[in-house]
PDB file of C-alpha atoms and ligand atoms in Angstrom:
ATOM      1  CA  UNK A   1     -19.327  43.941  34.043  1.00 94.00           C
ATOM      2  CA  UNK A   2     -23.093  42.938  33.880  1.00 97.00           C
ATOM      3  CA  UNK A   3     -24.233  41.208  37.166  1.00 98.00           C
ATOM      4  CA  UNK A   4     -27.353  38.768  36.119  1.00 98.00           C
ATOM      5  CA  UNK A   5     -29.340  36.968  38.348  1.00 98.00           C
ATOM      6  CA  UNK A   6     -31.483  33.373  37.643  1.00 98.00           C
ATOM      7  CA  UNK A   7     -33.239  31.225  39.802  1.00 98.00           C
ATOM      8  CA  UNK A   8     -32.585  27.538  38.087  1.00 98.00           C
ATOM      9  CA  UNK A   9     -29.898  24.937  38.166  1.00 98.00           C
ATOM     10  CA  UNK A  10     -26.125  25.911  37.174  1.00 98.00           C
ATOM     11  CA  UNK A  11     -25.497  23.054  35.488  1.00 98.00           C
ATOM     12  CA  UNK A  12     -28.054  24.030  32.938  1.00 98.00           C
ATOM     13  CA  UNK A  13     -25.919  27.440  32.177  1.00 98.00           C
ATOM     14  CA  UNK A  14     -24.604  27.874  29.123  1.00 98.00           C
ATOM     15  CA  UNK A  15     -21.278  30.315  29.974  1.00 98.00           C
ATOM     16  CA  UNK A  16     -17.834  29.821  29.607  1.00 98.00           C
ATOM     17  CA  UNK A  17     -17.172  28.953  33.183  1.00 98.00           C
ATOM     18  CA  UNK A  18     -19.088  27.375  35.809  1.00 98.00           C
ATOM     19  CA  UNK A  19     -17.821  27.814  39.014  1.00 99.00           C
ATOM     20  CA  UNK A  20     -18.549  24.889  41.911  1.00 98.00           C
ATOM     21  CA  UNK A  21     -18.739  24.796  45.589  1.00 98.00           C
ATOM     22  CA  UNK A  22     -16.224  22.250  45.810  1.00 98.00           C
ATOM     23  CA  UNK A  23     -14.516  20.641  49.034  1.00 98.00           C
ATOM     24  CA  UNK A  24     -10.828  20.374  49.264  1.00 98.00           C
ATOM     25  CA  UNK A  25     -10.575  17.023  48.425  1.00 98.00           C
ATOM     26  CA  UNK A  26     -11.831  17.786  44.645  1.00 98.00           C
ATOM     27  CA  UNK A  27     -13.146  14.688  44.721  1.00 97.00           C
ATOM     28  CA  UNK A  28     -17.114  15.284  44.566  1.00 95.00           C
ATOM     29  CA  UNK A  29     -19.998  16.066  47.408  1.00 96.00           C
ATOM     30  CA  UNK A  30     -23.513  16.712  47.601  1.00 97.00           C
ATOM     31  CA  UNK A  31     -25.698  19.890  46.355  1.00 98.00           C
ATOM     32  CA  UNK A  32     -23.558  21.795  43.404  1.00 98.00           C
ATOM     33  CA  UNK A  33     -20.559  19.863  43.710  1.00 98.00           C
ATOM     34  CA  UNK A  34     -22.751  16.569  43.227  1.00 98.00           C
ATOM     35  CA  UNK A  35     -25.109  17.940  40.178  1.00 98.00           C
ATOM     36  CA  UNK A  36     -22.138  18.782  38.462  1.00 98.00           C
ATOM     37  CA  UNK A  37     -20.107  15.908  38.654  1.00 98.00           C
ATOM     38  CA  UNK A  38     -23.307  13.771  37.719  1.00 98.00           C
ATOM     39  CA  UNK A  39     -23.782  16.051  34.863  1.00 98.00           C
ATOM     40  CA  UNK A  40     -20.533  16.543  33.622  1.00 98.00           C
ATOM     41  CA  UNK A  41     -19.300  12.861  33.571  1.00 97.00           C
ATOM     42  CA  UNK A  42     -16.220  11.326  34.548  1.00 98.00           C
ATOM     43  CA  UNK A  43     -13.898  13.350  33.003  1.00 98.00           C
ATOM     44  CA  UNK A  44     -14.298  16.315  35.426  1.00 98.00           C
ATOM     45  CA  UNK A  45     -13.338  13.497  38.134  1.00 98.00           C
ATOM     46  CA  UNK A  46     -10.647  11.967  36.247  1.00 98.00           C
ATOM     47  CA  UNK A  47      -9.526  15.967  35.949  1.00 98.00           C
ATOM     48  CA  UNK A  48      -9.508  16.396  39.420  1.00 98.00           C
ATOM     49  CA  UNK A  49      -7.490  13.271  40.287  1.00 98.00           C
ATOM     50  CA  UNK A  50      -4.714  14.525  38.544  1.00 98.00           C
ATOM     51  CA  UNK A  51      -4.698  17.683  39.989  1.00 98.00           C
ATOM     52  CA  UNK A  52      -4.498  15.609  43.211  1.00 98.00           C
ATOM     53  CA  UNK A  53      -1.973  14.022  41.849  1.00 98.00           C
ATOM     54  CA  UNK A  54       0.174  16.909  40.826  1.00 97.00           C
ATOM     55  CA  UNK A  55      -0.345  20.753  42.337  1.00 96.00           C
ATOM     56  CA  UNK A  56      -2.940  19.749  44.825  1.00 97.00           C
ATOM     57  CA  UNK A  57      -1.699  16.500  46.739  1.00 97.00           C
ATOM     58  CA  UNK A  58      -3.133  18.161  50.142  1.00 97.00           C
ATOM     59  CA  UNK A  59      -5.954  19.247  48.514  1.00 98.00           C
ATOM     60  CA  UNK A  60      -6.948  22.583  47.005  1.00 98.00           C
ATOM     61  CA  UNK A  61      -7.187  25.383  50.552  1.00 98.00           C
ATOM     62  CA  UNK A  62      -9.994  27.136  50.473  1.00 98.00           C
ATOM     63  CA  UNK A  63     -10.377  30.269  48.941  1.00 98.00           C
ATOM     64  CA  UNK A  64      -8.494  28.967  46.474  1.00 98.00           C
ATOM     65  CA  UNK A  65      -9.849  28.105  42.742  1.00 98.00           C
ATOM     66  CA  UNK A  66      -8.593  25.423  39.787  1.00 98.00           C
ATOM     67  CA  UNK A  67     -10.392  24.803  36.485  1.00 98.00           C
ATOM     68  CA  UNK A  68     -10.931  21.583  35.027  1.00 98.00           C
ATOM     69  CA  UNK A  69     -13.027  20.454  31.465  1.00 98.00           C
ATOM     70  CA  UNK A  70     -16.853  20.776  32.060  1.00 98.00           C
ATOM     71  CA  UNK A  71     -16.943  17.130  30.397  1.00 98.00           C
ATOM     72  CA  UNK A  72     -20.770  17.090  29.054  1.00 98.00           C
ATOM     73  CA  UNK A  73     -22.017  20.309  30.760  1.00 98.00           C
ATOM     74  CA  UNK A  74     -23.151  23.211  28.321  1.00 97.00           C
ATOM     75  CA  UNK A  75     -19.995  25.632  29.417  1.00 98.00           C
ATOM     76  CA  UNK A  76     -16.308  25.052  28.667  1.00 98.00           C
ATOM     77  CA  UNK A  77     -14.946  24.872  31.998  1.00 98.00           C
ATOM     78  CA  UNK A  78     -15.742  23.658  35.730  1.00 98.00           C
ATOM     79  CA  UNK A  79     -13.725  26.784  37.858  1.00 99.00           C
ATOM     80  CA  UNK A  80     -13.392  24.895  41.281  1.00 98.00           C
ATOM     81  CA  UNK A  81     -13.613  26.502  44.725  1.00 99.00           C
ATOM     82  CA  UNK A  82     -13.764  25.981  48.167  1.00 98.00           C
ATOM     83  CA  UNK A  83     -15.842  28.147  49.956  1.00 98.00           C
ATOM     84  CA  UNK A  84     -14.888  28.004  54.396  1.00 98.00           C
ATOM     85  CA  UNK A  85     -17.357  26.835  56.338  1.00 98.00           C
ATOM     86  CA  UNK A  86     -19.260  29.315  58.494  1.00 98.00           C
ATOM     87  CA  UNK A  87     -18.012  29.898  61.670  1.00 98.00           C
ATOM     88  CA  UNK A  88     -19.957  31.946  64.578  1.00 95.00           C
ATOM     89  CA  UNK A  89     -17.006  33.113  66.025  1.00 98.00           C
ATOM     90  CA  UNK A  90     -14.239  33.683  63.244  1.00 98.00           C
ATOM     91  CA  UNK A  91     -14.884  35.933  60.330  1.00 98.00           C
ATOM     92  CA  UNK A  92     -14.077  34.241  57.251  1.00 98.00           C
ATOM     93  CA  UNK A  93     -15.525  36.831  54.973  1.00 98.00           C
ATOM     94  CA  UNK A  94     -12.352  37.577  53.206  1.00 98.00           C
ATOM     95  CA  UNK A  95     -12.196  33.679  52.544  1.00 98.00           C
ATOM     96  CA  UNK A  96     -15.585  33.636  51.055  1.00 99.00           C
ATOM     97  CA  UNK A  97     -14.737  36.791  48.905  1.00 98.00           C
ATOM     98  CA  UNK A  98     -11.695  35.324  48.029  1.00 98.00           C
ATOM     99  CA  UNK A  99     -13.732  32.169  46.149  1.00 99.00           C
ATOM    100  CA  UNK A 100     -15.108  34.758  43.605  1.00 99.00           C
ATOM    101  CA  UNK A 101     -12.422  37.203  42.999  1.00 98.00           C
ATOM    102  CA  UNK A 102      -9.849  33.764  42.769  1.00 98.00           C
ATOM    103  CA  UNK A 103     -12.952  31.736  40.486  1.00 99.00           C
ATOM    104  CA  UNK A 104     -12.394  35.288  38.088  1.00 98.00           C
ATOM    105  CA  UNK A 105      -8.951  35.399  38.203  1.00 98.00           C
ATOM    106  CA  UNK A 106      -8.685  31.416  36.650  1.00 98.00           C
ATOM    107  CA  UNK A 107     -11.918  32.868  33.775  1.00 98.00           C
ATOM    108  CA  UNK A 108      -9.435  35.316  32.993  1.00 98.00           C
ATOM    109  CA  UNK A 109      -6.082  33.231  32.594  1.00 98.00           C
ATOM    110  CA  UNK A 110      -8.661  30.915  30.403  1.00 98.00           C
ATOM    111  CA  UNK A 111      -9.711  33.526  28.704  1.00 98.00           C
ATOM    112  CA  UNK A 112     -13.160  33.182  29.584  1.00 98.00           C
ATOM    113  CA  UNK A 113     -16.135  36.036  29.369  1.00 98.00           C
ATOM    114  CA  UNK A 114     -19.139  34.663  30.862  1.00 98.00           C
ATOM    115  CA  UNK A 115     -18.885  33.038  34.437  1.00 98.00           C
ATOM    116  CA  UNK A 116     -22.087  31.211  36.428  1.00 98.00           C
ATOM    117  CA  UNK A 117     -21.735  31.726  40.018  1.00 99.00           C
ATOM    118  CA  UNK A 118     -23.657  29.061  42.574  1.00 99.00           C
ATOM    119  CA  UNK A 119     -24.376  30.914  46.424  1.00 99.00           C
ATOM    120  CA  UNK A 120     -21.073  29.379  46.981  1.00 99.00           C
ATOM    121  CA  UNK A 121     -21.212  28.206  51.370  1.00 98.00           C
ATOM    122  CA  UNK A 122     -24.732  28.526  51.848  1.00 98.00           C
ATOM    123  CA  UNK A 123     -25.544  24.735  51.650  1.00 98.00           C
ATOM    124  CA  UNK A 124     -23.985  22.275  53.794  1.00 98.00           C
ATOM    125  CA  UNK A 125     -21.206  24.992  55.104  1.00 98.00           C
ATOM    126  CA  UNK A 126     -24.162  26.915  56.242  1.00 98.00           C
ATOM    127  CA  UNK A 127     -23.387  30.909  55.701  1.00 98.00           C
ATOM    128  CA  UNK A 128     -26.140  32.642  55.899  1.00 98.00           C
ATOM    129  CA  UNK A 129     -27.873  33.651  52.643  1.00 98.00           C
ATOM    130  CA  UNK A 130     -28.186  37.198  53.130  1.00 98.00           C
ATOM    131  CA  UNK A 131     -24.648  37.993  54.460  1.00 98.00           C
ATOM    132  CA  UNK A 132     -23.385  35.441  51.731  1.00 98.00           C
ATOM    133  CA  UNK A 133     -25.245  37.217  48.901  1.00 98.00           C
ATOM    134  CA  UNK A 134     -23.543  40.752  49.662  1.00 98.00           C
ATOM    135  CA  UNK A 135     -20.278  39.520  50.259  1.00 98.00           C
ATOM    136  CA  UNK A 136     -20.876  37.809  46.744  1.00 98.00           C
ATOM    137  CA  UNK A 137     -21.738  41.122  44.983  1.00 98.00           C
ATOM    138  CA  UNK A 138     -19.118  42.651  46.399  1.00 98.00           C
ATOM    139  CA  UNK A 139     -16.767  40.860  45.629  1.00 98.00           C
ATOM    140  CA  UNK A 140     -17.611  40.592  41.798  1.00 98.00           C
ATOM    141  CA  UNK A 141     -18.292  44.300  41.593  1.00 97.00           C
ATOM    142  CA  UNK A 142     -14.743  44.960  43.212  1.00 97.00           C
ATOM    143  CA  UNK A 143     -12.875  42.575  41.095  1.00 98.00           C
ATOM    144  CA  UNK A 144     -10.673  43.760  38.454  1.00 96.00           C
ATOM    145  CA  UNK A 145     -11.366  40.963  35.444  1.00 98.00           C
ATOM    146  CA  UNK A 146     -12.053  40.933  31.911  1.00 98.00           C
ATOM    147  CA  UNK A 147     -14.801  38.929  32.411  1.00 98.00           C
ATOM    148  CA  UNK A 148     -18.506  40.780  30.915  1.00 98.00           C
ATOM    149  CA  UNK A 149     -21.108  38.904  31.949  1.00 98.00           C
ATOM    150  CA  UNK A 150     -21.340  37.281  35.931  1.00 98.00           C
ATOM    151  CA  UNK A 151     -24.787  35.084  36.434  1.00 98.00           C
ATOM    152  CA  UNK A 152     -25.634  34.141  40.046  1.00 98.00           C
ATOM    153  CA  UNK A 153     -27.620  31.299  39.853  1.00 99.00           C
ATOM    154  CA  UNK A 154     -29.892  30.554  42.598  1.00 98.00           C
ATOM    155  CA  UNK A 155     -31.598  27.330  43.375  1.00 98.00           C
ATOM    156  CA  UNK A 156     -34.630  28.777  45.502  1.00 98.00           C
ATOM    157  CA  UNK A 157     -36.252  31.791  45.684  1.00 98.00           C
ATOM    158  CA  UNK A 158     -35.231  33.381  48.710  1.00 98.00           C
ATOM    159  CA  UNK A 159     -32.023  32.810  47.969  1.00 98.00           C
ATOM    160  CA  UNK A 160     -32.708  34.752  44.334  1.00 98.00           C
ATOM    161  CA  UNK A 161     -34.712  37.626  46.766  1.00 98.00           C
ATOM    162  CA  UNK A 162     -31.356  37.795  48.846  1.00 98.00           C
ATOM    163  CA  UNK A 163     -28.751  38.671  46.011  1.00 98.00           C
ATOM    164  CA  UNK A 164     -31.792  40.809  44.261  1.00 98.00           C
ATOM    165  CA  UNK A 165     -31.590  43.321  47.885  1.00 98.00           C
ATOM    166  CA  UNK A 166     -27.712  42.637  47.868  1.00 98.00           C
ATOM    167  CA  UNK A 167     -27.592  44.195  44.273  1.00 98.00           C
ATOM    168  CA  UNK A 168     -29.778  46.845  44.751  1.00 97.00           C
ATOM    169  CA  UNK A 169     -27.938  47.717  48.057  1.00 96.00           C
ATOM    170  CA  UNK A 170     -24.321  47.482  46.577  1.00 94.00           C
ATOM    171  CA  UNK A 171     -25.887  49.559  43.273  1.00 88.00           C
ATOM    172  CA  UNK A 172     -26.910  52.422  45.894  1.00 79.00           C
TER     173      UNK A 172
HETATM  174  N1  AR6 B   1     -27.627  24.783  41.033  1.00 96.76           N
HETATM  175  C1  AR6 B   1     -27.535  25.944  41.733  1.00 96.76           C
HETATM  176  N2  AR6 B   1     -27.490  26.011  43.072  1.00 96.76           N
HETATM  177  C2  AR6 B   1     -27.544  24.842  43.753  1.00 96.76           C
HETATM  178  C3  AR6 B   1     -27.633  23.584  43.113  1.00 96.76           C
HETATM  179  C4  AR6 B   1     -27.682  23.588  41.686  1.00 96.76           C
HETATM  180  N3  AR6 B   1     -27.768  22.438  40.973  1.00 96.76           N
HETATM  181  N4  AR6 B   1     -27.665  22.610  44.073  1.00 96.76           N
HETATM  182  C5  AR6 B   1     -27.581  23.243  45.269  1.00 96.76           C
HETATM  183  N5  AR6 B   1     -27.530  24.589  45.087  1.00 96.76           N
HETATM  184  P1  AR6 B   1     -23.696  23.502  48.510  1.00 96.76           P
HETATM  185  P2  AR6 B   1     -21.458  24.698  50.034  1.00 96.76           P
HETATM  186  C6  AR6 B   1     -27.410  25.671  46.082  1.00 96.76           C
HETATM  187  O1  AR6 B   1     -24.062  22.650  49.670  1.00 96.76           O
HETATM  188  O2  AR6 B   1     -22.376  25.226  51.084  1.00 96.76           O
HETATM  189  C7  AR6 B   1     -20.667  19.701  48.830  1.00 96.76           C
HETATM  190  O3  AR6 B   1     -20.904  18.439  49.382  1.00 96.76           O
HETATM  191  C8  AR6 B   1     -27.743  25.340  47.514  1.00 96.76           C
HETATM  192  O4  AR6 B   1     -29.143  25.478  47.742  1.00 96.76           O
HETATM  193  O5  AR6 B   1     -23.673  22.898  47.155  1.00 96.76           O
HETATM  194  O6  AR6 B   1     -20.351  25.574  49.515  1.00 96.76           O
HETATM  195  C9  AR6 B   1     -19.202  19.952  48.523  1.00 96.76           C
HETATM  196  O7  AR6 B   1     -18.536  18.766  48.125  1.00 96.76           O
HETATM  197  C10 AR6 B   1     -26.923  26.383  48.273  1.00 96.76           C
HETATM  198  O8  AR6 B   1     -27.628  27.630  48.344  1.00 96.76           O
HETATM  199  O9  AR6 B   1     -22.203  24.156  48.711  1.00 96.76           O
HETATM  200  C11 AR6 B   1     -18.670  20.471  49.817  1.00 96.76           C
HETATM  201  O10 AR6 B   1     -18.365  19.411  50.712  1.00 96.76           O
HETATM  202  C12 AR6 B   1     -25.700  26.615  47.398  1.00 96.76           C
HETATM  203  O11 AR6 B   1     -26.034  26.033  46.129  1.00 96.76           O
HETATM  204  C13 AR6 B   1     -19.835  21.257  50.382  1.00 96.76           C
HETATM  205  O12 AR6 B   1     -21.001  20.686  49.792  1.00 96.76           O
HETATM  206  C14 AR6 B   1     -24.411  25.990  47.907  1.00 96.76           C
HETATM  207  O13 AR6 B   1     -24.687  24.751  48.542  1.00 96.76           O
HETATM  208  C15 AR6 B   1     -19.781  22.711  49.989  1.00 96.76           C
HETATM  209  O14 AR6 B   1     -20.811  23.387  50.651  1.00 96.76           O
END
């Protein structure tokens, strides 16, 4: 698998699968969440209300991922996630893992080869960007998938230098 990073905006990616830093509710937020339900349109909503409706009527847990239409974005699918919220005294690594390797395993039942990754937790769920950024590589690296090509796009620059010294650490 190639691991590419960009500094930009993910709704701007042109993959087969963009993967958002959903809540549980599926029902829209700020930061990602927000820019790609603006972008998209209302048919990503009107997605995720029936998945309310049907598999999800709690809500999707997180670590967990669902796809839905990308409505107007430039990809062919929204992959949905819900990254935990960082906690100072419980390790929710594996959760945070889980986002990516689960976000791969939906490409893969869709059939998808390109996936764009946001920092998933390191907005308002406040995981630290450097701890987030190796889990993140790790995770992808690890995973067994058929997707080729993984883009982790940042929205800043230190968030771009963190996964550049998380790739060159997990590439030895
Ligand atoms: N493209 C790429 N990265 C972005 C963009 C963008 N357009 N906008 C923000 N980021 P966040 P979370 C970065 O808060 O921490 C929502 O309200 C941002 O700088 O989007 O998983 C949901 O509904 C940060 O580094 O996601 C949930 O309630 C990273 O994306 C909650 O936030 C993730 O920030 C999820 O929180």
């Amino acid at each position: 698998m190639d691991i590419e990073l960009v500094q930009g905006d993910i709704t701007e990616q042109h993959v087969d699968v963009i993967v958002n830093a959903a809540n549980s509710s599926l029902l829209g937020g700020g930061g990602v969440d927000g820019a790609i339900h603006r972008r998209g349109g209302p048919e990503i909503l009107a997605e995720c209300r029936r998945l309310r409706d049907t598999r999800y009527g709690k809500g999707l847990p997180s670590g967990e991922a669902v796809a839905t239409t990308a409505g107007r974005l430039p990809a062919r699918w929204v992959v949905h996630t819900v990254g935990p919220v960082h906690s100072a005294t419980e390790d929710r690594s594996a959760v945070l893992a889980s986002c990516y390797t689960r976000s791969l395993r939906v490409a893969d039942e869709l059939g998808a080869t390109t996936v764009a990754f946001p920092a998933i937790s390191t907005g308002v769920y406040r995981w630290p960007m450097e701890d987030a950024a190796r889990i993140a590589v790790e995770a992808v690296q690890a995973a067994s998938t058929g997707v080729r090509t993984c883009r982790f796009v940042l929205f800043d620059a230190p968030a771009y230098a963190a996964f550049e010294r998380a790739l060159s650490a997990a590439r030895g």
